[in-house]
Short mmCIF file of C-alpha atoms in Angstrom, two decimals:
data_model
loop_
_atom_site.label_atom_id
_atom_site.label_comp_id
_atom_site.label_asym_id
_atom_site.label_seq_id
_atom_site.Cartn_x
_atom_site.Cartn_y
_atom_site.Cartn_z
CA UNK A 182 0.00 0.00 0.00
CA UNK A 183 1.63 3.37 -1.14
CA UNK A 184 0.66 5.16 2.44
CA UNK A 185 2.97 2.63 4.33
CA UNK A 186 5.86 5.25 3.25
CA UNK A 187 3.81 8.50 3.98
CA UNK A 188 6.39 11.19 3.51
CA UNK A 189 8.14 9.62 0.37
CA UNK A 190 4.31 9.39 -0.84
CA UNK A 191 3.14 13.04 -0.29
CA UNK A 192 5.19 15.64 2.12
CA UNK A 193 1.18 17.12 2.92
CA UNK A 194 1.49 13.74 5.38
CA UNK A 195 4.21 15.22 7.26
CA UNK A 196 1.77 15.07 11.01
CA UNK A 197 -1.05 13.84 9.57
CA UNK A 198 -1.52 11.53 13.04
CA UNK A 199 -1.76 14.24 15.13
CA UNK A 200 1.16 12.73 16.97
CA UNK A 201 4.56 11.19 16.45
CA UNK A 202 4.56 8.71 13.66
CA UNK A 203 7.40 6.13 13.17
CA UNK A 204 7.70 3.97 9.66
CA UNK A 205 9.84 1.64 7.87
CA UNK A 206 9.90 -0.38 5.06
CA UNK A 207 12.14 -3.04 2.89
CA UNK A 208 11.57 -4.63 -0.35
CA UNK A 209 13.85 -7.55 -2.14
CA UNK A 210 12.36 -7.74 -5.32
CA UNK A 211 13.73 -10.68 -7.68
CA UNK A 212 15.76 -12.41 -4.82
CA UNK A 213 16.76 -15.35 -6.55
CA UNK A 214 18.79 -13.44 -9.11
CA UNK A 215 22.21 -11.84 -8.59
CA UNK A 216 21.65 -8.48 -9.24
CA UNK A 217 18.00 -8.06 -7.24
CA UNK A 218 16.97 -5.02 -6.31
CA UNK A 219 16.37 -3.98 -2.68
CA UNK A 220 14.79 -0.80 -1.29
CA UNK A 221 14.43 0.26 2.42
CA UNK A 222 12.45 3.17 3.39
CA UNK A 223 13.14 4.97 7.06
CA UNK A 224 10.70 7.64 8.08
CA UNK A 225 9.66 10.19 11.28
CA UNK A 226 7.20 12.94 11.23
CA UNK A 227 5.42 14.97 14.25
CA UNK A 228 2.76 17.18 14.42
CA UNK A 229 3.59 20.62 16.02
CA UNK A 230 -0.06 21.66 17.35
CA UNK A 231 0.52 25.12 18.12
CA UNK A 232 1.81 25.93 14.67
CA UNK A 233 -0.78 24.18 12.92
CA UNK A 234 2.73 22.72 11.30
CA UNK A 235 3.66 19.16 10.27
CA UNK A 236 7.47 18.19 10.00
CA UNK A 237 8.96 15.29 9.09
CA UNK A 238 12.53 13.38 7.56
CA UNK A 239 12.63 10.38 5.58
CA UNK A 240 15.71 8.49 3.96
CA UNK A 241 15.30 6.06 1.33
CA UNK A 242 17.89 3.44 -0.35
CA UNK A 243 17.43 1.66 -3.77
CA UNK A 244 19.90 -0.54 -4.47
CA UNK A 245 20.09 -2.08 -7.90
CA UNK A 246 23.30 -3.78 -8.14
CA UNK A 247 26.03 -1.52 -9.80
CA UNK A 248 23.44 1.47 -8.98
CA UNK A 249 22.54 2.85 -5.39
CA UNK A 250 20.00 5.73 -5.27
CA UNK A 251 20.07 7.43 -1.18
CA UNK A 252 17.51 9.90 -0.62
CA UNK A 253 17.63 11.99 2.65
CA UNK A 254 14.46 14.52 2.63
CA UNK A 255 12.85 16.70 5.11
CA UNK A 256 8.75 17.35 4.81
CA UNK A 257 7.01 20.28 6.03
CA UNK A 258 3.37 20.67 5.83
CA UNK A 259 0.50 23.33 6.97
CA UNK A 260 -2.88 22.26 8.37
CA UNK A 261 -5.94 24.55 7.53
CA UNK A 262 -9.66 23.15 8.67
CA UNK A 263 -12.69 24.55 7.12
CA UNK A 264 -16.68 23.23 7.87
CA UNK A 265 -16.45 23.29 11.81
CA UNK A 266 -13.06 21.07 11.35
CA UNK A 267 -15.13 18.31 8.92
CA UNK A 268 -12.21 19.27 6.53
CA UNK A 269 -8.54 19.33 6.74
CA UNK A 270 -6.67 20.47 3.98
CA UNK A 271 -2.81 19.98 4.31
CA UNK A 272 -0.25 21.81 1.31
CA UNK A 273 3.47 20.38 1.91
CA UNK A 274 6.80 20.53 0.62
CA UNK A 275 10.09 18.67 1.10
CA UNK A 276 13.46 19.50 0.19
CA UNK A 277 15.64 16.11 -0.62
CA UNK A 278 19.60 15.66 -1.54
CA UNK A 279 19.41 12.24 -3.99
CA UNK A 280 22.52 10.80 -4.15
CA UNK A 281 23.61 8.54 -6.76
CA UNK A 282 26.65 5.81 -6.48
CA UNK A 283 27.64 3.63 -9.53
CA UNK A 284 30.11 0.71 -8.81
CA UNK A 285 32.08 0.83 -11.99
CA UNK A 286 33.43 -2.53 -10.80
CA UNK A 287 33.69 -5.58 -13.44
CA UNK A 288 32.30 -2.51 -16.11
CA UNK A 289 34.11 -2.32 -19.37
CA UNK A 290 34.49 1.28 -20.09
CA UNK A 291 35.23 2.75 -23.71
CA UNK A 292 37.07 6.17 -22.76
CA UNK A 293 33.91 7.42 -21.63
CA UNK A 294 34.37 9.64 -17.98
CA UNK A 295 31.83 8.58 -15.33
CA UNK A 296 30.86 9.97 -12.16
CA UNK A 297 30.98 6.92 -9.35
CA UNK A 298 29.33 9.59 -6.65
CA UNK A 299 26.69 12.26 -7.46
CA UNK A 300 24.39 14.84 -5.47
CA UNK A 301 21.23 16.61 -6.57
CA UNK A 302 19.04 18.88 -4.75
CA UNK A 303 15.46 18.12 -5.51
CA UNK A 304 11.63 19.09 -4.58
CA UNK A 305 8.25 17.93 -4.45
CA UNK A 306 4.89 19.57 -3.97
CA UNK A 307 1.90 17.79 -1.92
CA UNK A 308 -1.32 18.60 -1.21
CA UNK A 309 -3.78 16.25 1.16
CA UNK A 310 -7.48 16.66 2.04
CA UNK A 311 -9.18 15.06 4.44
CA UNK A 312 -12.77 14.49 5.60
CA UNK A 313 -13.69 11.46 8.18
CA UNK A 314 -14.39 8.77 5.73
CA UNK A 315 -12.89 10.31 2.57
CA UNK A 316 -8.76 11.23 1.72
CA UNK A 317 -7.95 12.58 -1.17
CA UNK A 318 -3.88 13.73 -2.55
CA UNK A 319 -2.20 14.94 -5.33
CA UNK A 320 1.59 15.50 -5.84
CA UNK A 321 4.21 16.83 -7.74
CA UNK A 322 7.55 15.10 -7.48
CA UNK A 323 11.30 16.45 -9.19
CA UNK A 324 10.00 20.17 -9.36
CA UNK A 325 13.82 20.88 -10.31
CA UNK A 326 13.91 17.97 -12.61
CA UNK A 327 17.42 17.06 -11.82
CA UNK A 328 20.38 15.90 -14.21
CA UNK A 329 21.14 12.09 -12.96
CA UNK A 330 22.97 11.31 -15.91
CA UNK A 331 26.28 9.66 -14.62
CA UNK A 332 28.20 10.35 -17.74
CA UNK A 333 30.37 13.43 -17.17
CA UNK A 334 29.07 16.07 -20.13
CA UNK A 335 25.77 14.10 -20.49
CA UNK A 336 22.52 15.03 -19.78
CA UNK A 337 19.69 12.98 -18.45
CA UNK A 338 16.56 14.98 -17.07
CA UNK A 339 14.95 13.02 -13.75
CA UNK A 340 11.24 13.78 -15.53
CA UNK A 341 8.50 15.46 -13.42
CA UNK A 342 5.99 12.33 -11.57
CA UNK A 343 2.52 13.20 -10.78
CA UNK A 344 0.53 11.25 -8.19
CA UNK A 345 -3.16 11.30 -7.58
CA UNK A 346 -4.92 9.05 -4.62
CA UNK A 347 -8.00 8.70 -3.06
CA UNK A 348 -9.52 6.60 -0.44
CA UNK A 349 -13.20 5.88 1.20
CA UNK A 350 -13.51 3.84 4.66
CA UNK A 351 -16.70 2.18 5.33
CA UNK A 352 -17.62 1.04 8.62
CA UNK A 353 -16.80 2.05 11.87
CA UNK A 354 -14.34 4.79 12.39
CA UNK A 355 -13.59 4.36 15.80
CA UNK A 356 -10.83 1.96 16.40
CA UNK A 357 -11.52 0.44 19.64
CA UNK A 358 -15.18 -0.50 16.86
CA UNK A 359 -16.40 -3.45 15.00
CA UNK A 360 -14.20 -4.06 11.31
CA UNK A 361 -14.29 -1.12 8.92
CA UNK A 362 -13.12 -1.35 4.95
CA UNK A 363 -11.14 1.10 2.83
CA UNK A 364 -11.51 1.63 -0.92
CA UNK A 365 -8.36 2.95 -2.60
CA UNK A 366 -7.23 4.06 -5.73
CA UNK A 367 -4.00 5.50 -6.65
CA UNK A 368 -2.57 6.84 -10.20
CA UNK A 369 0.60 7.63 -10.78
CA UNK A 370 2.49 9.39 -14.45
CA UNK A 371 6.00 10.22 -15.01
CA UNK A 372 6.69 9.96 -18.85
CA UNK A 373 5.52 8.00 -20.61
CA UNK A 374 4.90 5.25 -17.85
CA UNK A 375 1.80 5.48 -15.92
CA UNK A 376 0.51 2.94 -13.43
CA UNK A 377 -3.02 2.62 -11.68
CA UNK A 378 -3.29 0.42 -8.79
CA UNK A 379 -6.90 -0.47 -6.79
CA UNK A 380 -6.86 -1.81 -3.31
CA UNK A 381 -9.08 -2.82 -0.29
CA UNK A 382 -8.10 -3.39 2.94
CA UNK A 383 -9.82 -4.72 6.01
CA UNK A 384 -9.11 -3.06 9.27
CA UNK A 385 -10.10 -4.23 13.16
CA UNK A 386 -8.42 -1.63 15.86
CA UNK A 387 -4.74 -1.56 14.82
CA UNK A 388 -4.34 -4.92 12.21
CA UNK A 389 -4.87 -4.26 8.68
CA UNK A 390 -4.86 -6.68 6.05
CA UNK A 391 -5.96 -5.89 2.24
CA UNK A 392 -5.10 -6.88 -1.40
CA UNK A 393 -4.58 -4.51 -4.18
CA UNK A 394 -4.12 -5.17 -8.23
CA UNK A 395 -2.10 -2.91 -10.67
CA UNK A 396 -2.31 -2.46 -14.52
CA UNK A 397 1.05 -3.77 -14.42
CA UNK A 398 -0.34 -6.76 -14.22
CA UNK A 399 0.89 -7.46 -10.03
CA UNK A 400 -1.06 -8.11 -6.82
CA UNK A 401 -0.45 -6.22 -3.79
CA UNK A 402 -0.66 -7.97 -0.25
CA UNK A 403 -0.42 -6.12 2.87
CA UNK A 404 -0.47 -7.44 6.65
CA UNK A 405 0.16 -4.49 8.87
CA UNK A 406 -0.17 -3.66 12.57
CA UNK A 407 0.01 0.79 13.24
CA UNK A 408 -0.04 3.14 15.55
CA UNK A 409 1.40 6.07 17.33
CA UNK A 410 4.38 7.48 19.32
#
């Protein structure tokens, strides 16, 4: 499920608990093959009450084999309520350093000058709002589309990705209450590549468990116990 890395997701998140929010993640995808690709996901945000102010840092590692993508990012987001507080409506922003390491190792090189380390400063956009059945977000990711190109002199743009998601519980809200159900879609476009991805998930106090199915043609499981700091 996309929200199990919040502030990667949508910086509007940072403090969307109302409280101190701890999460992690790790994916081995392709495990049986030498060169499978791993991604771990390290997150904290807090809400700051009196300034109506979210923050929050995440840092992220892909690692696919001879490439290693770290992300360290910090989120800040604003909350505004509107309707008696029925609706929240969070902007956000966070400011991130990606930096890229190729292991030129075993690589046969023709003259060509490589970086084996690079930095870029990047941006996103994020905007969350929030009734008490109904979430709705929409983000902008690589504002500064940044050169990752690892060829010194070359030129390779890290494109623009938008994100769109939207989710409807049914059932009982309270969480100490009987099950409750939440309907989610999520849409994603960077490019050329765009992926759409519908899930449900079941929910009884703090356990969650829910399946979800992409266009790519995969099938999301999730087993998940949350709460709060």
């Amino acid at each position: 499920h996309p929200y199990n890395a919040p502030l990667y997701l949508n910086p509007a998140l940072a403090g969307s608990t109302g409280a101190g929010r701890f999460a992690s993640l790790f994916r081995d995808q392709w495990p049986g093959f030498a060169q499978d690709y791993k991604t771990l996901y390290l997150s904290y945000d807090h809400m700051l009450n009196s300034y109506h102010s979210g923050l929050g840092m995440y840092f992220m590692r892909d690692d696919a084999g001879t490439l290693k993508n770290n992300i360290l990012a910090f989120a800040y987001s604003y909350k505004l309520e509107f309707l008696e507080k029925k609706l929240r409506i969070n902007p956000g922003l966070d400011f991130s350093m990606l930096t890229t390491l190729l292991d030129t190792t075993g690589l046969t090189l023709s003259g060509e000058e490589l970086y084996t380390r690079k930095n870029n400063f990047d941006m996103s956009f994020g905007l969350q709002a929030t009734t008490k059945r109904l979430n709705f977000g929409m983000v902008a990711k690589h504002l500064l589309e940044p050169n990752t190109s690892m060829s010194k002199g070359g030129t390779s743009r890290l494109r623009m990705k938008y994100t769109g998601m939207l989710d409807y519980t049914v059932g009982e809200i309270d969480e100490n209450k009987a099950f409750k159900f939440n309907f989610g879609l999520f849409y994603e476009q960077q490019g050329p590549s765009e992926r759409f991805t519908g899930t449900l998930v079941a929910a009884w106090r703090k356990l969650r468990l829910g399946a979800g199915y992409s266009n790519n043609e995969s099938i999301i499981l999730k087993a998940a116990w949350e709460g709060v700091i």
